[in-house]
Tab-separated table of C-alpha atoms in Angstrom:
chain	number	residue	atom	x	y	z
A	1	UNK	CA	2.499	-25.577	-0.335
A	2	UNK	CA	1.606	-21.945	0.694
A	3	UNK	CA	-1.371	-20.084	-0.963
A	4	UNK	CA	-0.318	-16.773	-0.868
A	5	UNK	CA	-3.633	-15.826	-3.227
A	6	UNK	CA	-5.979	-16.867	-0.608
A	7	UNK	CA	-3.714	-16.471	2.268
A	8	UNK	CA	-4.058	-12.831	3.226
A	9	UNK	CA	-1.674	-13.596	6.674
A	10	UNK	CA	1.072	-16.141	5.166
A	11	UNK	CA	1.953	-13.421	2.018
A	12	UNK	CA	1.979	-10.338	5.043
A	13	UNK	CA	4.912	-12.564	7.023
A	14	UNK	CA	6.665	-13.330	3.646
A	15	UNK	CA	6.437	-8.990	2.828
A	16	UNK	CA	7.827	-8.878	5.910
A	17	UNK	CA	10.336	-11.376	5.741
A	18	UNK	CA	9.318	-13.214	8.792
A	19	UNK	CA	8.454	-16.304	7.097
A	20	UNK	CA	9.074	-20.165	8.661
A	21	UNK	CA	12.733	-20.943	7.747
A	22	UNK	CA	11.548	-24.449	6.697
A	23	UNK	CA	8.545	-22.613	4.150
A	24	UNK	CA	9.067	-23.825	0.505
A	25	UNK	CA	10.554	-21.433	-1.788
A	26	UNK	CA	8.353	-21.277	-4.793
A	27	UNK	CA	8.025	-18.783	-6.994
A	28	UNK	CA	6.032	-15.824	-5.046
A	29	UNK	CA	8.461	-16.430	-2.169
A	30	UNK	CA	11.012	-15.866	-5.085
A	31	UNK	CA	9.630	-13.001	-6.523
A	32	UNK	CA	8.671	-11.019	-3.577
A	33	UNK	CA	12.706	-11.771	-1.971
A	34	UNK	CA	14.041	-10.563	-5.791
A	35	UNK	CA	11.901	-7.957	-5.944
A	36	UNK	CA	12.931	-6.327	-2.689
A	37	UNK	CA	16.792	-7.322	-2.760
A	38	UNK	CA	16.053	-5.175	-5.997
A	39	UNK	CA	14.315	-2.013	-4.904
A	40	UNK	CA	14.402	-1.778	-0.978
A	41	UNK	CA	17.996	0.383	-0.480
A	42	UNK	CA	20.526	-1.287	2.025
A	43	UNK	CA	21.858	1.144	2.803
A	44	UNK	CA	20.377	4.614	4.108
A	45	UNK	CA	20.842	6.991	0.789
A	46	UNK	CA	23.142	8.859	0.447
A	47	UNK	CA	21.077	11.739	-0.685
A	48	UNK	CA	19.731	11.301	3.094
A	49	UNK	CA	21.112	14.872	3.904
A	50	UNK	CA	20.382	16.635	1.397
A	51	UNK	CA	16.956	16.014	2.243
A	52	UNK	CA	17.246	16.065	5.464
A	53	UNK	CA	18.000	19.512	4.807
A	54	UNK	CA	15.203	20.054	2.218
A	55	UNK	CA	12.400	19.252	4.573
A	56	UNK	CA	14.133	21.522	7.224
A	57	UNK	CA	14.230	24.830	5.089
A	58	UNK	CA	10.881	23.326	4.039
A	59	UNK	CA	9.639	23.524	7.757
A	60	UNK	CA	11.003	27.119	7.945
A	61	UNK	CA	8.684	28.059	5.173
A	62	UNK	CA	5.864	30.359	5.939
A	63	UNK	CA	2.612	27.706	4.672
A	64	UNK	CA	-0.332	28.388	3.124
A	65	UNK	CA	-2.457	25.381	3.486
A	66	UNK	CA	-6.262	25.589	3.403
A	67	UNK	CA	-6.141	25.806	7.298
A	68	UNK	CA	-4.811	28.896	7.502
A	69	UNK	CA	-3.988	31.670	4.767
A	70	UNK	CA	-2.380	34.337	6.212
A	71	UNK	CA	-3.591	32.960	9.702
A	72	UNK	CA	-7.001	33.833	8.533
A	73	UNK	CA	-9.713	31.308	7.604
A	74	UNK	CA	-9.626	30.513	3.685
A	75	UNK	CA	-13.374	30.101	3.634
A	76	UNK	CA	-14.646	33.329	4.941
A	77	UNK	CA	-14.525	36.118	1.871
A	78	UNK	CA	-13.157	38.898	3.343
A	79	UNK	CA	-13.432	42.235	1.452
A	80	UNK	CA	-10.689	44.302	0.145
A	81	UNK	CA	-9.359	47.181	2.254
A	82	UNK	CA	-10.332	50.764	0.786
A	83	UNK	CA	-7.605	52.854	-0.096
A	84	UNK	CA	-7.859	56.688	-0.917
A	85	UNK	CA	-6.853	58.600	-3.690
A	86	UNK	CA	-3.803	60.183	-2.266
A	87	UNK	CA	-2.740	56.058	-1.631
A	88	UNK	CA	-3.378	55.004	-4.612
A	89	UNK	CA	-1.116	58.168	-6.138
A	90	UNK	CA	1.298	57.801	-3.777
A	91	UNK	CA	1.199	54.096	-4.675
A	92	UNK	CA	1.172	54.533	-8.580
A	93	UNK	CA	4.672	56.736	-7.826
A	94	UNK	CA	5.919	55.298	-5.227
A	95	UNK	CA	8.759	53.870	-6.641
A	96	UNK	CA	11.850	54.850	-8.838
A	97	UNK	CA	10.859	52.323	-11.397
A	98	UNK	CA	7.174	54.300	-11.036
A	99	UNK	CA	7.529	57.288	-11.348
A	100	UNK	CA	10.485	56.296	-14.228
A	101	UNK	CA	6.870	54.808	-16.193
A	102	UNK	CA	4.877	57.392	-15.401
A	103	UNK	CA	7.182	60.107	-17.153
A	104	UNK	CA	7.883	57.602	-19.651
A	105	UNK	CA	3.850	57.558	-20.798
A	106	UNK	CA	3.589	61.174	-20.475
A	107	UNK	CA	6.426	62.002	-22.561
A	108	UNK	CA	4.483	59.196	-24.866
A	109	UNK	CA	1.418	60.430	-24.929
A	110	UNK	CA	2.360	64.427	-25.317
A	111	UNK	CA	4.825	63.730	-28.530
A	112	UNK	CA	1.781	61.314	-30.083
A	113	UNK	CA	-0.757	64.550	-29.556
A	114	UNK	CA	2.145	67.034	-31.061
A	115	UNK	CA	2.496	64.500	-33.902
A	116	UNK	CA	-0.825	64.652	-34.577
A	117	UNK	CA	-0.999	67.877	-34.586
A	118	UNK	CA	1.860	68.281	-36.815
A	119	UNK	CA	3.990	70.388	-34.662
A	120	UNK	CA	6.974	68.490	-33.830
A	121	UNK	CA	10.023	69.954	-35.556
A	122	UNK	CA	10.652	68.733	-39.316
A	123	UNK	CA	12.706	65.946	-39.283
A	124	UNK	CA	10.837	64.248	-36.284
A	125	UNK	CA	7.863	65.172	-37.931
A	126	UNK	CA	8.878	63.273	-40.577
A	127	UNK	CA	10.624	60.562	-38.786
A	128	UNK	CA	6.926	59.829	-36.752
A	129	UNK	CA	4.968	59.780	-39.209
A	130	UNK	CA	7.051	57.296	-41.840
A	131	UNK	CA	6.651	54.869	-38.489
A	132	UNK	CA	2.728	55.663	-37.724
A	133	UNK	CA	2.215	55.308	-41.532
A	134	UNK	CA	3.932	51.700	-41.409
A	135	UNK	CA	1.496	50.758	-38.841
A	136	UNK	CA	-1.515	52.545	-40.511
A	137	UNK	CA	-1.841	55.329	-37.983
A	138	UNK	CA	-2.144	58.715	-41.083
A	139	UNK	CA	0.129	61.828	-39.384
A	140	UNK	CA	0.704	64.837	-41.595
A	141	UNK	CA	4.198	64.651	-42.607
A	142	UNK	CA	5.850	67.752	-42.838
A	143	UNK	CA	5.002	68.483	-47.158
A	144	UNK	CA	6.186	72.103	-47.727
A	145	UNK	CA	9.736	71.426	-46.493
A	146	UNK	CA	9.999	68.354	-48.361
A	147	UNK	CA	8.799	70.724	-51.459
A	148	UNK	CA	11.323	72.579	-50.123
A	149	UNK	CA	13.797	70.151	-50.718
A	150	UNK	CA	13.228	67.489	-53.502
A	151	UNK	CA	13.734	70.662	-56.021
A	152	UNK	CA	13.913	68.290	-59.106
A	153	UNK	CA	10.548	66.337	-58.241
A	154	UNK	CA	13.006	62.731	-59.127
A	155	UNK	CA	12.638	62.212	-55.711
A	156	UNK	CA	16.682	62.760	-54.901
A	157	UNK	CA	17.177	65.615	-52.030
A	158	UNK	CA	19.748	68.218	-53.518
A	159	UNK	CA	20.710	70.017	-51.087
A	160	UNK	CA	19.532	71.402	-47.238
A	161	UNK	CA	17.566	74.661	-47.900
A	162	UNK	CA	19.390	77.498	-46.526
A	163	UNK	CA	18.908	81.561	-46.323
A	164	UNK	CA	20.149	83.080	-49.899
A	165	UNK	CA	23.144	84.605	-49.000
A	166	UNK	CA	24.638	82.416	-46.274
A	167	UNK	CA	27.454	80.367	-47.043
A	168	UNK	CA	27.878	76.468	-46.888
A	169	UNK	CA	28.984	74.907	-43.801
A	170	UNK	CA	31.931	73.580	-44.175
A	171	UNK	CA	32.748	69.493	-45.428
A	172	UNK	CA	34.995	69.513	-42.507
A	173	UNK	CA	33.740	71.209	-39.628
A	174	UNK	CA	29.541	71.819	-39.072
A	175	UNK	CA	28.084	73.213	-36.941
A	176	UNK	CA	24.579	74.242	-36.443
A	177	UNK	CA	24.735	77.177	-34.764
A	178	UNK	CA	26.441	79.133	-37.658
A	179	UNK	CA	28.928	82.462	-36.677
A	180	UNK	CA	29.574	81.074	-33.249
B	1	UNK	CA	14.112	0.948	7.564
B	2	UNK	CA	15.003	2.160	10.509
B	3	UNK	CA	13.889	0.411	13.955
B	4	UNK	CA	13.027	1.244	17.167
B	5	UNK	CA	11.150	4.596	15.685
B	6	UNK	CA	7.550	5.000	17.333
B	7	UNK	CA	5.945	6.130	14.360
B	8	UNK	CA	2.728	7.763	16.262
B	9	UNK	CA	4.976	10.102	18.364
B	10	UNK	CA	6.857	10.845	15.404
B	11	UNK	CA	3.977	11.709	13.700
B	12	UNK	CA	2.229	13.515	16.351
B	13	UNK	CA	5.299	15.811	16.519
B	14	UNK	CA	5.876	16.664	12.866
B	15	UNK	CA	2.597	17.741	12.753
B	16	UNK	CA	3.679	20.477	15.551
B	17	UNK	CA	6.528	20.965	13.508
B	18	UNK	CA	9.418	19.680	15.604
B	19	UNK	CA	12.373	18.471	13.574
B	20	UNK	CA	12.965	15.096	15.219
B	21	UNK	CA	9.561	13.732	13.950
B	22	UNK	CA	10.405	14.411	10.286
B	23	UNK	CA	13.960	13.069	10.994
B	24	UNK	CA	12.218	9.993	12.432
B	25	UNK	CA	9.596	9.603	9.790
B	26	UNK	CA	11.893	10.228	6.755
B	27	UNK	CA	14.662	7.377	8.210
B	28	UNK	CA	11.415	5.014	8.537
B	29	UNK	CA	9.384	5.741	5.299
B	30	UNK	CA	11.705	6.910	2.872
B	31	UNK	CA	13.849	3.340	2.205
B	32	UNK	CA	10.088	2.130	1.235
B	33	UNK	CA	9.281	4.806	-0.798
B	34	UNK	CA	12.849	4.959	-2.407
B	35	UNK	CA	11.804	1.162	-2.942
B	36	UNK	CA	7.966	1.678	-4.941
B	37	UNK	CA	9.353	4.709	-6.774
B	38	UNK	CA	11.757	2.706	-8.365
B	39	UNK	CA	9.685	-0.695	-8.967
B	40	UNK	CA	7.442	1.437	-10.666
B	41	UNK	CA	10.629	3.169	-13.040
B	42	UNK	CA	10.809	6.379	-11.687
B	43	UNK	CA	14.280	7.698	-13.264
B	44	UNK	CA	15.120	9.640	-10.055
B	45	UNK	CA	13.368	7.641	-7.323
B	46	UNK	CA	16.361	9.629	-4.693
B	47	UNK	CA	15.674	12.977	-5.854
B	48	UNK	CA	11.577	12.342	-5.905
B	49	UNK	CA	11.311	10.849	-2.374
B	50	UNK	CA	12.960	14.332	-1.134
B	51	UNK	CA	10.340	15.939	-2.776
B	52	UNK	CA	7.521	13.494	-1.571
B	53	UNK	CA	8.989	14.623	1.889
B	54	UNK	CA	8.992	17.800	1.379
B	55	UNK	CA	5.073	18.313	-0.328
B	56	UNK	CA	4.339	16.397	3.231
B	57	UNK	CA	5.785	18.884	5.641
B	58	UNK	CA	4.152	21.705	3.502
B	59	UNK	CA	0.798	19.783	3.449
B	60	UNK	CA	0.887	19.044	7.456
B	61	UNK	CA	-1.377	21.045	7.790
B	62	UNK	CA	-4.161	19.251	5.980
B	63	UNK	CA	-3.215	15.415	7.238
B	64	UNK	CA	-5.170	14.642	10.417
B	65	UNK	CA	-4.456	10.622	11.909
B	66	UNK	CA	-1.941	8.427	13.406
B	67	UNK	CA	1.053	6.704	11.891
B	68	UNK	CA	-1.416	4.028	10.127
B	69	UNK	CA	-2.854	7.035	8.248
B	70	UNK	CA	0.353	8.232	7.428
B	71	UNK	CA	2.052	5.965	6.128
B	72	UNK	CA	-0.993	5.700	3.440
B	73	UNK	CA	-0.545	9.637	3.239
B	74	UNK	CA	2.993	9.797	2.005
B	75	UNK	CA	2.547	6.594	-0.088
B	76	UNK	CA	-0.453	8.673	-1.781
B	77	UNK	CA	1.876	11.785	-1.734
B	78	UNK	CA	4.349	9.336	-4.121
B	79	UNK	CA	2.206	7.626	-6.242
B	80	UNK	CA	0.854	11.201	-7.328
B	81	UNK	CA	4.371	12.231	-8.320
B	82	UNK	CA	4.970	9.033	-9.681
B	83	UNK	CA	2.448	10.003	-12.523
B	84	UNK	CA	3.416	14.007	-12.569
B	85	UNK	CA	6.546	11.977	-13.049
B	86	UNK	CA	5.333	10.517	-15.712
B	87	UNK	CA	3.387	13.064	-17.554
B	88	UNK	CA	6.494	15.061	-17.742
B	89	UNK	CA	8.705	12.491	-19.542
B	90	UNK	CA	6.053	11.726	-21.490
B	91	UNK	CA	6.207	15.676	-22.703
B	92	UNK	CA	10.343	15.587	-22.472
B	93	UNK	CA	11.712	12.400	-22.994
B	94	UNK	CA	15.330	12.143	-21.721
B	95	UNK	CA	17.790	10.055	-23.486
B	96	UNK	CA	19.629	7.982	-20.828
B	97	UNK	CA	23.114	6.722	-21.611
B	98	UNK	CA	24.056	3.587	-19.740
B	99	UNK	CA	26.778	3.491	-18.145
B	100	UNK	CA	28.238	-0.333	-17.973
B	101	UNK	CA	30.884	0.140	-15.095
B	102	UNK	CA	28.937	1.949	-12.949
B	103	UNK	CA	26.867	-1.702	-11.427
B	104	UNK	CA	30.444	-3.314	-11.208
B	105	UNK	CA	31.960	-0.542	-8.572
B	106	UNK	CA	29.609	-1.997	-6.076
B	107	UNK	CA	29.624	-5.814	-7.054
B	108	UNK	CA	32.340	-7.804	-5.468
B	109	UNK	CA	32.275	-10.348	-7.587
B	110	UNK	CA	30.842	-10.572	-11.943
B	111	UNK	CA	28.785	-13.328	-11.048
B	112	UNK	CA	26.467	-11.349	-8.489
B	113	UNK	CA	26.736	-8.686	-11.557
B	114	UNK	CA	25.408	-11.199	-13.770
B	115	UNK	CA	22.987	-13.061	-11.185
B	116	UNK	CA	21.517	-10.070	-10.181
B	117	UNK	CA	20.891	-8.956	-13.614
B	118	UNK	CA	19.464	-11.705	-14.596
B	119	UNK	CA	17.267	-11.342	-11.695
B	120	UNK	CA	16.271	-7.915	-12.137
B	121	UNK	CA	15.410	-8.804	-15.586
B	122	UNK	CA	13.286	-11.244	-14.993
B	123	UNK	CA	11.462	-9.446	-12.149
B	124	UNK	CA	10.977	-6.529	-14.287
B	125	UNK	CA	9.351	-8.554	-17.059
B	126	UNK	CA	6.740	-9.828	-14.745
B	127	UNK	CA	6.163	-6.810	-13.528
B	128	UNK	CA	5.336	-5.441	-16.843
B	129	UNK	CA	3.096	-8.073	-17.372
B	130	UNK	CA	0.696	-7.111	-14.598
B	131	UNK	CA	-2.226	-5.093	-15.153
B	132	UNK	CA	-2.021	-0.761	-13.590
B	133	UNK	CA	-3.899	-1.648	-10.763
B	134	UNK	CA	-2.275	-5.083	-10.286
B	135	UNK	CA	1.341	-3.216	-10.224
B	136	UNK	CA	0.106	-0.545	-7.813
B	137	UNK	CA	-1.391	-3.140	-5.543
B	138	UNK	CA	1.247	-5.525	-4.725
B	139	UNK	CA	4.087	-2.890	-5.646
B	140	UNK	CA	2.655	-1.173	-2.538
B	141	UNK	CA	2.171	-4.776	-0.296
B	142	UNK	CA	5.556	-5.953	-0.970
B	143	UNK	CA	8.104	-2.553	-1.510
B	144	UNK	CA	5.652	0.054	1.002
B	145	UNK	CA	4.268	-3.062	3.535
B	146	UNK	CA	1.623	-1.659	3.492
B	147	UNK	CA	-1.780	-3.247	4.823
B	148	UNK	CA	-5.099	-4.140	2.969
B	149	UNK	CA	-6.613	-0.942	4.206
B	150	UNK	CA	-3.798	1.028	4.338
B	151	UNK	CA	-3.401	0.579	0.226
B	152	UNK	CA	-6.436	0.997	-0.229
B	153	UNK	CA	-6.708	4.277	1.520
B	154	UNK	CA	-3.643	4.978	-0.544
B	155	UNK	CA	-5.321	4.048	-3.986
B	156	UNK	CA	-8.925	5.406	-2.670
B	157	UNK	CA	-10.386	2.133	-3.361
B	158	UNK	CA	-13.021	-0.852	-1.721
B	159	UNK	CA	-10.259	-2.909	0.730
B	160	UNK	CA	-12.273	-5.666	-1.496
B	161	UNK	CA	-10.987	-4.444	-4.663
B	162	UNK	CA	-7.497	-4.670	-3.313
B	163	UNK	CA	-7.859	-8.118	-2.538
B	164	UNK	CA	-8.708	-8.837	-5.540
B	165	UNK	CA	-6.193	-7.140	-7.867
B	166	UNK	CA	-3.682	-8.913	-5.121
B	167	UNK	CA	-5.437	-12.363	-5.370
B	168	UNK	CA	-5.512	-11.834	-9.508
B	169	UNK	CA	-1.923	-10.156	-9.433
B	170	UNK	CA	0.245	-13.220	-7.493
B	171	UNK	CA	-1.922	-15.400	-10.089
B	172	UNK	CA	-0.190	-14.001	-12.466
B	173	UNK	CA	3.348	-13.611	-10.981
B	174	UNK	CA	3.066	-17.610	-10.254
B	175	UNK	CA	2.161	-17.798	-14.180
B	176	UNK	CA	4.610	-15.630	-15.838
B	177	UNK	CA	7.691	-15.721	-13.010
B	178	UNK	CA	10.060	-18.610	-14.104
B	179	UNK	CA	11.712	-20.074	-11.494
B	180	UNK	CA	15.743	-19.374	-11.210
B	181	UNK	CA	18.399	-21.715	-12.373
B	182	UNK	CA	20.317	-20.131	-9.192
B	183	UNK	CA	18.121	-18.252	-7.108
B	184	UNK	CA	19.925	-14.352	-7.130
B	185	UNK	CA	21.679	-14.388	-3.605
B	186	UNK	CA	24.692	-11.929	-2.945
B	187	UNK	CA	27.856	-12.755	-1.935
B	188	UNK	CA	26.858	-16.730	-2.860
B	189	UNK	CA	28.853	-18.911	-5.276
B	190	UNK	CA	27.573	-20.511	-8.343
B	191	UNK	CA	28.901	-23.935	-8.046
B	192	UNK	CA	31.422	-25.184	-10.563
B	193	UNK	CA	30.704	-27.526	-13.649
B	194	UNK	CA	33.213	-30.403	-14.555
């Protein structure tokens, strides 16, 4: 009986299916045959075309291996290109998104500054101060207007303040510009 | 496995980015890679095989060698994919629902199916008793068809260590593999009793 543990050549022949036909079928031979029957597909994989297509697509991709990154040797350090101030400005304002972000940032900064100075219109200042207060930022609240509105001191608003002699707004139709 | 393919030429062509080289390499090596991944318990062995070759295409710039080295290299990628796959599955276990009718479609006779399942169960039991190193060595040898030296290169071990692992693995198989009453041979009929 062949000792496959000791004899590499015989084991190689067994693996490659070139064992003598009269060689005894012992446990090792049976195991190798069963394993190969089990795992090695007899037919080409049904996924072969899909895999070959994936390989084809991958070949078309630009590859970034250590030997070629953008056609350069990656081991040689490359200095970052210097950019002029004008280039930086054009980068920042170059796209519509960047412009929108710039406008939003400008609005936020200017609104914040006005809110800090208490210079916003009353309702806006009140809302901003309340929102800022919830996150611990203390902004001036429109005190005078509040005192004018809450005449009872109970915290219940009575009515919007209006100049004496002006009629109250109609409950069904209200215009921000009376008389127009 | 495809025959009549000059692997050395195919490797050189693949290195130059020629499509036929990759096609020949895939047709020649993919069945063995799939078999190896399947025997190691990969859930989607076919898909992993495709990923192995795509990764090889992407990394061919780092490869320098002949057909023998390429075989080791491709199995090295497959082995690493297997480790990644095992880690991924550990993090996200998936419950597999068996489809009992699935195997029946491919078998003309129920006897084949039964004997095949018995043989599979025996083989799986024996493989599970091997140490991970013995398993890697024997599966690369038996399914990958790699030589001792190629296995050593694939696993980053010394050839003498691979030989020792193979010897101990085969001893374990001899000890644990129960001889079947009726060896599995597709298409062969069982003897009728009585």
